[in-house]
Amino acid sequence: MLIPDATPPLAPQQAAHSARVAEQLRVLIAQGGGWLPFSRFMDAALYAPGLGYYMAGQARFGAGGDFVTAPELSPLFARCLATQVAELLQVVGGGDIVEYGAGSGALAADLLQALAACQALPRRYRIVEISAPLRALQRARLGQLPELAGRVEWLDGPPASGWQGVALVNEVLDALPVERFRIGAAGCESIGVIAAGDGFEWKPRAADALLSKAATDLNAALPESLPQGYVSELRPMLPAWIAAVTATLGKGAMVVVDYGLPRAQYYHASRDGGTLCGFFRHRRVEDVFAHPGLQDLTAWVDFSAVADAAVAAGLEVAGFATQAHFLASLGIDRHLATATADVGTRERLALTQGASMLMLPAEMGERFKVMVLARGIAGPFTGFCFRDLSASL
Ligand SMILES: C[S@@+](CC[C@H](N)C(=O)[O-])C[C@H]1O[C@@H](n2cnc3c(N)ncnc32)[C@H](O)[C@@H]1O
């Protein structure tokens, strides 16, 4: 049966914007001699100044946008996370929160309110956000909380050396550019992008030294070597990113939340083809070349790679769990009961549905994982008291 596409057509200004982004991508391909590594395509499509999805005001969060993240879905996410963050701040002996990629500011707003309610506010709430339009959105949202907004500031990069506290990274790693690769007869191939008429096409060529080494290291770490013809993606820049954002952390932890898997499951035979896709108006889009600049591009996170990068940067894995186990450990049932005790039917239904979406295995409960990476402090931490899957990494 043919299912009609219910997606409304692009508005003229959207089509014009996407055409400008496509033109910029064609220029980059031409400058690259007719071929561009996919990571450069993804980087430009998402982050080219004034053009990329996150940089030109196209990224829209929540029900009316392209995707819904946990903080957008339900305030219960931040209320549970607050319990974990408060514990970490206490173990550290007080400090700052530094949130990377704060989106609409929903997590910052809800978390600050939840921490205020339990007298566990950080000294400062600092946001490192690459996108100017999103920084403006965050300022507007947090400006609605005058009693807390004074604690919030925006930084252009990680804080200066020796800071202590908690770094938060919610659904940011999945948006860092990936390379697509294929295991070819003569070694690893990089599946890059060429221009084709008004659009783009895939074109493999021999991988460069960085991607070849990443693929060799990956193969060595897997229980079985990847078979010839296997296609997936890798984030060769991940170790450098983790090292950069943790370099100045004197004492504390980084909490990473994202969709992903331990390496052996990520690169399983059943996931041949990889996890790379687009998101546009809540639809998962297979064609990552469609509507450049208008759709989000994303790939799952290899949490074993995150753990390796963190250990190489001098941190320890202090816990790894599914989102459902993490939120259950932090009392989501109790938070739901409190939140629904004194509200009308409509709000009770919304809160209950939000909690189900966060927890159900087929929704966000299993796909999303939480990892705590620690420096100078030791667990166990409450978020992992129900189940800690660190051994699966
Ligand atoms: C998928 S959104 C998630 C937003 C928010 N954390 C949430 O969960 O709703 C990705 C966010 O990361 C930001 N971002 C991407 N790369 C970044 C980087 N290198 N440094 C800081 N922010 C970044 C984007 O601008 C955006 O705010």
Short mmCIF file of C-alpha atoms and ligand atoms in Angstrom, two decimals:
data_model
loop_
_atom_site.label_atom_id
_atom_site.label_comp_id
_atom_site.label_asym_id
_atom_site.label_seq_id
_atom_site.Cartn_x
_atom_site.Cartn_y
_atom_site.Cartn_z
CA MET A 1 0.00 0.00 0.00
CA LEU A 2 1.29 3.46 -0.83
CA ILE A 3 1.23 5.76 2.17
CA PRO A 4 0.87 9.39 1.05
CA ASP A 5 3.56 11.73 2.37
CA ALA A 6 1.79 13.94 4.89
CA THR A 7 4.77 16.34 5.19
CA PRO A 8 3.65 19.83 4.14
CA PRO A 9 5.73 21.31 1.29
CA LEU A 10 8.60 23.65 2.12
CA ALA A 11 7.79 27.34 2.51
CA PRO A 12 9.45 29.44 -0.25
CA GLN A 13 11.97 30.95 2.22
CA GLN A 14 12.86 27.46 3.49
CA ALA A 15 13.43 26.22 -0.06
CA ALA A 16 15.58 29.31 -0.76
CA HIS A 17 17.60 28.77 2.41
CA SER A 18 18.19 25.09 1.58
CA ALA A 19 19.30 26.07 -1.94
CA ARG A 20 21.89 28.44 -0.41
CA VAL A 21 23.18 25.67 1.88
CA ALA A 22 23.35 23.24 -1.06
CA GLU A 23 25.32 25.82 -3.06
CA GLN A 24 27.79 26.25 -0.18
CA LEU A 25 28.17 22.45 0.00
CA ARG A 26 28.87 22.32 -3.75
CA VAL A 27 31.57 24.97 -3.29
CA LEU A 28 33.18 22.87 -0.54
CA ILE A 29 33.05 19.78 -2.75
CA ALA A 30 34.66 21.70 -5.63
CA GLN A 31 37.38 23.01 -3.27
CA GLY A 32 38.00 19.41 -2.22
CA GLY A 33 38.66 18.42 -5.84
CA GLY A 34 35.14 17.07 -6.45
CA TRP A 35 34.87 14.93 -3.31
CA LEU A 36 34.19 15.73 0.35
CA PRO A 37 34.52 13.45 3.41
CA PHE A 38 31.06 13.02 4.92
CA SER A 39 32.20 14.59 8.21
CA ARG A 40 32.84 17.88 6.37
CA PHE A 41 29.44 17.66 4.64
CA MET A 42 27.72 17.05 8.01
CA ASP A 43 29.72 19.77 9.72
CA ALA A 44 28.75 22.36 7.09
CA ALA A 45 25.11 21.22 6.86
CA LEU A 46 24.75 21.62 10.65
CA TYR A 47 27.28 24.28 11.65
CA ALA A 48 28.30 26.50 8.70
CA PRO A 49 28.03 30.06 10.12
CA GLY A 50 24.71 31.63 9.17
CA LEU A 51 23.72 28.63 7.06
CA GLY A 52 23.88 25.32 8.96
CA TYR A 53 20.83 23.77 10.60
CA TYR A 54 21.90 24.83 14.11
CA MET A 55 23.39 28.16 13.05
CA ALA A 56 20.63 29.79 11.01
CA GLY A 57 17.65 29.51 13.33
CA GLN A 58 16.34 26.35 11.63
CA ALA A 59 16.74 24.03 14.65
CA ARG A 60 13.33 23.78 16.21
CA PHE A 61 12.77 21.77 19.37
CA GLY A 62 9.61 20.24 20.79
CA ALA A 63 6.25 19.19 19.39
CA GLY A 64 6.20 21.79 16.59
CA GLY A 65 9.82 21.19 15.52
CA ASP A 66 11.92 18.39 14.08
CA PHE A 67 12.62 16.30 17.19
CA VAL A 68 11.84 16.13 20.89
CA THR A 69 14.60 15.67 23.44
CA ALA A 70 14.08 14.38 26.99
CA PRO A 71 14.13 17.83 28.65
CA GLU A 72 11.60 19.06 26.06
CA LEU A 73 9.40 16.04 26.63
CA SER A 74 8.99 16.21 30.38
CA PRO A 75 10.16 18.27 33.37
CA LEU A 76 10.54 14.93 35.22
CA PHE A 77 13.81 14.34 33.34
CA ALA A 78 15.44 17.41 34.91
CA ARG A 79 13.90 16.68 38.33
CA CYS A 80 15.50 13.20 38.36
CA LEU A 81 18.78 14.52 36.97
CA ALA A 82 18.80 17.19 39.70
CA THR A 83 19.07 14.47 42.36
CA GLN A 84 22.15 13.05 40.62
CA VAL A 85 23.71 16.46 39.98
CA ALA A 86 23.10 17.54 43.61
CA GLU A 87 24.85 14.41 44.84
CA LEU A 88 27.80 14.98 42.51
CA LEU A 89 28.12 18.63 43.57
CA GLN A 90 28.05 17.57 47.21
CA VAL A 91 30.78 14.95 46.67
CA VAL A 92 32.86 17.52 44.79
CA GLY A 93 32.39 20.00 47.61
CA GLY A 94 30.36 22.55 45.60
CA GLY A 95 31.04 24.06 42.21
CA ASP A 96 29.60 25.00 38.83
CA ILE A 97 27.44 23.30 36.26
CA VAL A 98 28.67 23.62 32.67
CA GLU A 99 26.11 22.56 30.07
CA TYR A 100 27.31 21.90 26.52
CA GLY A 101 24.77 22.43 23.72
CA ALA A 102 21.80 23.66 25.75
CA GLY A 103 19.27 23.70 22.87
CA SER A 104 16.18 25.71 23.84
CA GLY A 105 17.39 26.11 27.45
CA ALA A 106 14.70 23.72 28.76
CA LEU A 107 17.12 21.55 30.75
CA ALA A 108 18.88 24.57 32.28
CA ALA A 109 15.56 26.14 33.33
CA ASP A 110 14.06 22.97 34.83
CA LEU A 111 17.30 21.82 36.44
CA LEU A 112 17.95 25.17 38.12
CA GLN A 113 14.41 25.19 39.52
CA ALA A 114 14.71 21.60 40.77
CA LEU A 115 18.11 22.30 42.36
CA ALA A 116 16.75 25.49 43.99
CA ALA A 117 13.89 23.44 45.45
CA CYS A 118 16.36 21.11 47.18
CA GLN A 119 18.82 23.89 48.17
CA ALA A 120 21.51 22.46 45.93
CA LEU A 121 22.10 25.31 43.46
CA PRO A 122 25.51 25.42 41.77
CA ARG A 123 27.68 28.49 42.18
CA ARG A 124 27.14 29.30 38.51
CA TYR A 125 25.32 27.66 35.60
CA ARG A 126 27.52 28.10 32.57
CA ILE A 127 26.46 27.27 29.01
CA VAL A 128 28.79 26.51 26.12
CA GLU A 129 26.63 26.78 23.01
CA ILE A 130 27.97 26.88 19.46
CA SER A 131 24.82 28.43 17.96
CA ALA A 132 24.09 32.17 18.26
CA PRO A 133 20.32 31.78 17.56
CA LEU A 134 20.11 29.08 20.24
CA ARG A 135 22.06 31.22 22.71
CA ALA A 136 19.42 33.94 22.16
CA LEU A 137 16.62 31.40 22.73
CA GLN A 138 18.32 30.22 25.93
CA ARG A 139 18.72 33.81 27.20
CA ALA A 140 15.02 34.50 26.58
CA ARG A 141 13.93 31.29 28.32
CA LEU A 142 16.18 31.71 31.33
CA GLY A 143 15.29 35.41 31.53
CA GLN A 144 11.82 34.24 32.60
CA LEU A 145 13.38 33.02 35.86
CA PRO A 146 14.65 36.34 37.29
CA GLU A 147 15.59 34.85 40.68
CA LEU A 148 17.87 32.27 38.99
CA ALA A 149 18.98 33.96 35.76
CA GLY A 150 21.76 35.85 37.60
CA ARG A 151 23.64 32.58 38.04
CA VAL A 152 23.65 31.82 34.31
CA GLU A 153 26.40 32.86 31.94
CA TRP A 154 27.51 31.88 28.45
CA LEU A 155 31.08 30.87 27.64
CA ASP A 156 32.76 30.62 24.23
CA GLY A 157 34.52 27.40 25.25
CA PRO A 158 35.34 25.23 28.27
CA PRO A 159 35.93 27.15 31.55
CA ALA A 160 39.42 28.19 32.59
CA SER A 161 41.72 25.66 34.21
CA GLY A 162 40.93 24.12 37.58
CA TRP A 163 37.13 24.51 37.65
CA GLN A 164 35.15 22.01 39.67
CA GLY A 165 31.61 20.76 39.34
CA VAL A 166 29.47 18.93 36.79
CA ALA A 167 29.49 19.09 32.99
CA LEU A 168 26.27 18.08 31.22
CA VAL A 169 26.19 16.80 27.64
CA ASN A 170 22.64 15.90 26.62
CA GLU A 171 22.12 14.88 22.98
CA VAL A 172 25.22 16.70 21.77
CA LEU A 173 27.58 13.81 20.90
CA ASP A 174 25.09 12.41 18.37
CA ALA A 175 25.25 15.74 16.54
CA LEU A 176 29.07 15.74 16.25
CA PRO A 177 30.09 14.93 12.66
CA VAL A 178 30.80 11.31 11.68
CA GLU A 179 32.74 9.66 8.86
CA ARG A 180 30.95 6.94 6.89
CA PHE A 181 33.16 3.97 6.15
CA ARG A 182 33.06 0.66 4.28
CA ILE A 183 35.33 -2.31 4.78
CA GLY A 184 36.70 -2.78 1.25
CA ALA A 185 38.81 -5.56 -0.27
CA ALA A 186 41.95 -3.40 -0.01
CA GLY A 187 41.20 -1.83 3.39
CA CYS A 188 38.98 0.82 4.90
CA GLU A 189 37.15 3.14 2.48
CA SER A 190 35.76 6.56 3.32
CA ILE A 191 32.29 7.03 1.83
CA GLY A 192 32.29 10.70 0.89
CA VAL A 193 30.04 13.01 -1.07
CA ILE A 194 30.09 14.25 -4.67
CA ALA A 195 27.82 16.74 -6.42
CA ALA A 196 25.26 15.23 -8.80
CA GLY A 197 23.07 17.73 -10.66
CA ASP A 198 21.14 19.70 -8.04
CA GLY A 199 21.82 17.06 -5.40
CA PHE A 200 24.54 14.88 -3.93
CA GLU A 201 25.66 11.27 -4.17
CA TRP A 202 27.82 8.89 -2.16
CA LYS A 203 31.27 8.04 -3.50
CA PRO A 204 33.79 5.79 -1.69
CA ARG A 205 37.54 6.20 -1.88
CA ALA A 206 40.52 4.90 0.12
CA ALA A 207 40.34 6.20 3.71
CA ASP A 208 42.89 8.70 4.99
CA ALA A 209 45.30 7.80 7.79
CA LEU A 210 43.01 9.02 10.62
CA LEU A 211 39.97 7.04 9.49
CA SER A 212 42.06 3.96 8.59
CA LYS A 213 43.58 3.95 12.08
CA ALA A 214 40.15 4.44 13.70
CA ALA A 215 38.76 1.50 11.68
CA THR A 216 41.78 -0.68 12.52
CA ASP A 217 41.45 0.16 16.24
CA LEU A 218 37.71 -0.54 16.05
CA ASN A 219 38.27 -3.92 14.42
CA ALA A 220 40.87 -4.86 17.03
CA ALA A 221 38.45 -4.03 19.85
CA LEU A 222 35.52 -6.02 18.44
CA PRO A 223 34.89 -9.69 19.33
CA GLU A 224 34.88 -10.46 15.55
CA SER A 225 36.38 -8.47 12.67
CA LEU A 226 33.94 -6.53 10.52
CA PRO A 227 33.20 -8.43 7.29
CA GLN A 228 34.10 -7.09 3.86
CA GLY A 229 31.38 -4.77 2.59
CA TYR A 230 30.28 -3.69 6.08
CA VAL A 231 29.14 -0.06 6.19
CA SER A 232 28.82 2.11 9.27
CA GLU A 233 30.09 5.36 10.75
CA LEU A 234 32.84 6.48 13.16
CA ARG A 235 33.56 9.73 15.01
CA PRO A 236 37.35 10.05 14.73
CA MET A 237 37.13 13.54 16.33
CA LEU A 238 35.44 12.25 19.50
CA PRO A 239 38.62 11.67 21.57
CA ALA A 240 39.82 15.21 20.81
CA TRP A 241 36.40 16.66 21.74
CA ILE A 242 36.25 14.77 25.06
CA ALA A 243 39.86 15.72 25.84
CA ALA A 244 39.16 19.39 25.07
CA VAL A 245 35.98 19.69 27.16
CA THR A 246 37.46 17.86 30.17
CA ALA A 247 41.01 19.29 30.05
CA THR A 248 40.27 22.12 32.49
CA LEU A 249 38.03 20.12 34.87
CA GLY A 250 40.01 19.94 38.11
CA LYS A 251 37.54 17.84 40.09
CA GLY A 252 34.08 16.65 39.22
CA ALA A 253 32.13 14.72 36.62
CA MET A 254 30.72 14.82 33.13
CA VAL A 255 27.23 13.38 32.61
CA VAL A 256 26.63 12.21 29.04
CA VAL A 257 23.12 11.33 27.86
CA ASP A 258 22.42 10.18 24.31
CA TYR A 259 21.13 7.38 22.13
CA GLY A 260 23.79 4.77 21.66
CA LEU A 261 25.26 1.40 22.46
CA PRO A 262 28.42 -0.31 23.65
CA ARG A 263 30.76 -0.95 20.71
CA ALA A 264 30.08 -4.68 20.26
CA GLN A 265 26.35 -4.01 19.87
CA TYR A 266 26.77 -0.88 17.75
CA TYR A 267 28.95 -2.64 15.18
CA HIS A 268 26.95 -5.86 15.19
CA ALA A 269 26.13 -7.57 11.88
CA SER A 270 22.47 -6.59 12.31
CA ARG A 271 23.46 -2.89 12.17
CA ASP A 272 25.27 -3.12 8.82
CA GLY A 273 24.53 0.22 7.12
CA GLY A 274 25.01 2.22 10.32
CA THR A 275 22.70 4.54 12.20
CA LEU A 276 23.22 7.81 10.33
CA CYS A 277 19.97 9.57 9.43
CA GLY A 278 18.19 12.92 9.26
CA PHE A 279 15.28 14.26 11.30
CA PHE A 280 12.77 16.56 9.72
CA ARG A 281 9.42 17.44 11.28
CA HIS A 282 9.57 14.38 13.55
CA ARG A 283 10.23 12.01 10.67
CA ARG A 284 13.32 9.88 10.50
CA VAL A 285 14.77 10.61 7.04
CA GLU A 286 16.99 8.00 5.37
CA ASP A 287 18.21 10.46 2.74
CA VAL A 288 20.76 12.58 4.59
CA PHE A 289 21.22 14.72 1.46
CA ALA A 290 17.57 15.86 1.46
CA HIS A 291 16.80 19.49 2.41
CA PRO A 292 20.37 20.43 3.41
CA GLY A 293 20.32 22.97 6.22
CA LEU A 294 16.69 22.19 7.07
CA GLN A 295 17.03 18.75 8.60
CA ASP A 296 19.02 17.63 11.62
CA LEU A 297 21.71 15.01 10.92
CA THR A 298 22.62 12.51 13.58
CA ALA A 299 24.20 9.12 14.30
CA TRP A 300 24.15 6.99 17.43
CA VAL A 301 26.94 7.21 20.01
CA ASP A 302 29.47 4.42 20.54
CA PHE A 303 29.64 4.57 24.36
CA SER A 304 32.72 2.31 24.48
CA ALA A 305 34.50 4.95 22.38
CA VAL A 306 33.30 7.64 24.81
CA ALA A 307 34.62 5.60 27.76
CA ASP A 308 37.99 5.00 26.03
CA ALA A 309 38.33 8.69 25.18
CA ALA A 310 37.49 9.69 28.75
CA VAL A 311 39.98 7.22 30.26
CA ALA A 312 42.65 8.50 27.84
CA ALA A 313 41.82 12.02 29.08
CA GLY A 314 42.32 10.96 32.71
CA LEU A 315 38.72 10.32 33.80
CA GLU A 316 37.05 7.16 35.10
CA VAL A 317 33.74 5.63 34.11
CA ALA A 318 31.68 5.99 37.29
CA GLY A 319 28.44 4.56 35.89
CA PHE A 320 26.66 3.53 32.69
CA ALA A 321 22.97 2.68 32.50
CA THR A 322 19.94 2.82 30.28
CA GLN A 323 17.91 6.01 30.71
CA ALA A 324 15.06 3.93 32.18
CA HIS A 325 17.28 2.40 34.88
CA PHE A 326 18.92 5.76 35.60
CA LEU A 327 15.60 7.58 36.03
CA ALA A 328 14.11 4.71 38.04
CA SER A 329 17.13 4.82 40.37
CA LEU A 330 16.54 8.54 40.84
CA GLY A 331 12.90 8.10 41.79
CA ILE A 332 10.92 9.04 38.69
CA ASP A 333 7.87 7.29 40.19
CA ARG A 334 8.08 9.52 43.26
CA HIS A 335 8.55 12.64 41.13
CA LEU A 336 5.56 11.68 38.96
CA ALA A 337 3.37 11.09 42.02
CA THR A 338 4.35 14.48 43.50
CA ALA A 339 3.87 16.31 40.18
CA THR A 340 0.42 14.81 39.52
CA ALA A 341 -0.91 15.05 43.09
CA ASP A 342 -2.58 18.41 42.69
CA VAL A 343 -3.19 19.02 38.98
CA GLY A 344 -6.09 18.70 36.55
CA THR A 345 -6.75 15.69 34.32
CA ARG A 346 -5.12 17.17 31.21
CA GLU A 347 -1.86 17.98 33.01
CA ARG A 348 -1.84 14.62 34.81
CA LEU A 349 -2.20 12.85 31.47
CA ALA A 350 0.59 14.92 29.90
CA LEU A 351 2.97 14.20 32.80
CA THR A 352 2.13 10.49 32.81
CA GLN A 353 2.59 10.25 29.06
CA GLY A 354 5.90 12.12 29.28
CA ALA A 355 7.15 9.72 31.95
CA SER A 356 6.13 6.74 29.78
CA MET A 357 8.04 8.14 26.79
CA LEU A 358 11.16 8.62 28.94
CA MET A 359 10.92 5.10 30.39
CA LEU A 360 9.41 2.70 27.84
CA PRO A 361 11.95 0.38 26.18
CA ALA A 362 10.48 1.01 22.72
CA GLU A 363 10.61 4.80 23.23
CA MET A 364 13.58 6.44 24.99
CA GLY A 365 14.06 4.06 27.93
CA GLU A 366 16.50 1.60 26.33
CA ARG A 367 17.84 3.49 23.32
CA PHE A 368 19.12 6.33 25.50
CA LYS A 369 21.99 5.70 27.87
CA VAL A 370 23.53 7.76 30.67
CA MET A 371 27.23 7.71 31.44
CA VAL A 372 28.99 9.49 34.32
CA LEU A 373 32.69 10.16 33.85
CA ALA A 374 34.52 11.24 37.00
CA ARG A 375 37.77 13.00 37.86
CA GLY A 376 38.99 13.13 41.46
CA ILE A 377 35.75 11.73 42.93
CA ALA A 378 34.46 8.21 43.35
CA GLY A 379 31.03 6.56 43.27
CA PRO A 380 28.85 4.66 43.63
CA PHE A 381 26.33 7.26 42.54
CA THR A 382 22.56 7.01 43.04
CA GLY A 383 21.66 7.01 39.33
CA PHE A 384 23.29 3.61 38.95
CA CYS A 385 22.05 1.89 42.11
CA PHE A 386 19.39 0.00 40.14
CA ARG A 387 21.71 -1.27 37.41
CA ASP A 388 25.21 -0.39 36.21
CA LEU A 389 26.11 -1.70 32.77
CA SER A 390 29.73 -0.49 32.78
CA ALA A 391 30.94 -4.06 32.33
CA SER A 392 29.19 -4.18 28.91
CA LEU A 393 31.49 -1.47 27.56
C1 LIG B 1 20.30 17.91 19.45
S1 LIG B 1 20.55 19.46 20.18
C2 LIG B 1 20.29 19.07 21.91
C3 LIG B 1 19.91 20.26 22.71
C4 LIG B 1 19.68 20.04 24.22
N1 LIG B 1 20.86 19.52 24.87
C5 LIG B 1 18.51 19.13 24.45
O1 LIG B 1 18.69 18.01 24.86
O2 LIG B 1 17.37 19.57 24.20
C6 LIG B 1 22.31 19.70 20.05
C7 LIG B 1 22.80 20.97 20.72
O3 LIG B 1 24.23 20.94 20.77
C8 LIG B 1 24.74 22.18 20.25
N2 LIG B 1 26.10 21.88 19.82
C9 LIG B 1 26.50 21.08 18.81
N3 LIG B 1 27.85 20.99 18.75
C10 LIG B 1 28.30 21.73 19.79
C11 LIG B 1 29.61 22.03 20.28
N4 LIG B 1 30.71 21.56 19.68
N5 LIG B 1 29.71 22.82 21.38
C12 LIG B 1 28.62 23.31 21.99
N6 LIG B 1 27.37 23.08 21.56
C13 LIG B 1 27.21 22.30 20.48
C14 LIG B 1 23.71 22.56 19.23
O4 LIG B 1 23.77 23.90 18.84
C15 LIG B 1 22.43 22.24 20.02
O5 LIG B 1 22.16 23.22 21.00
#
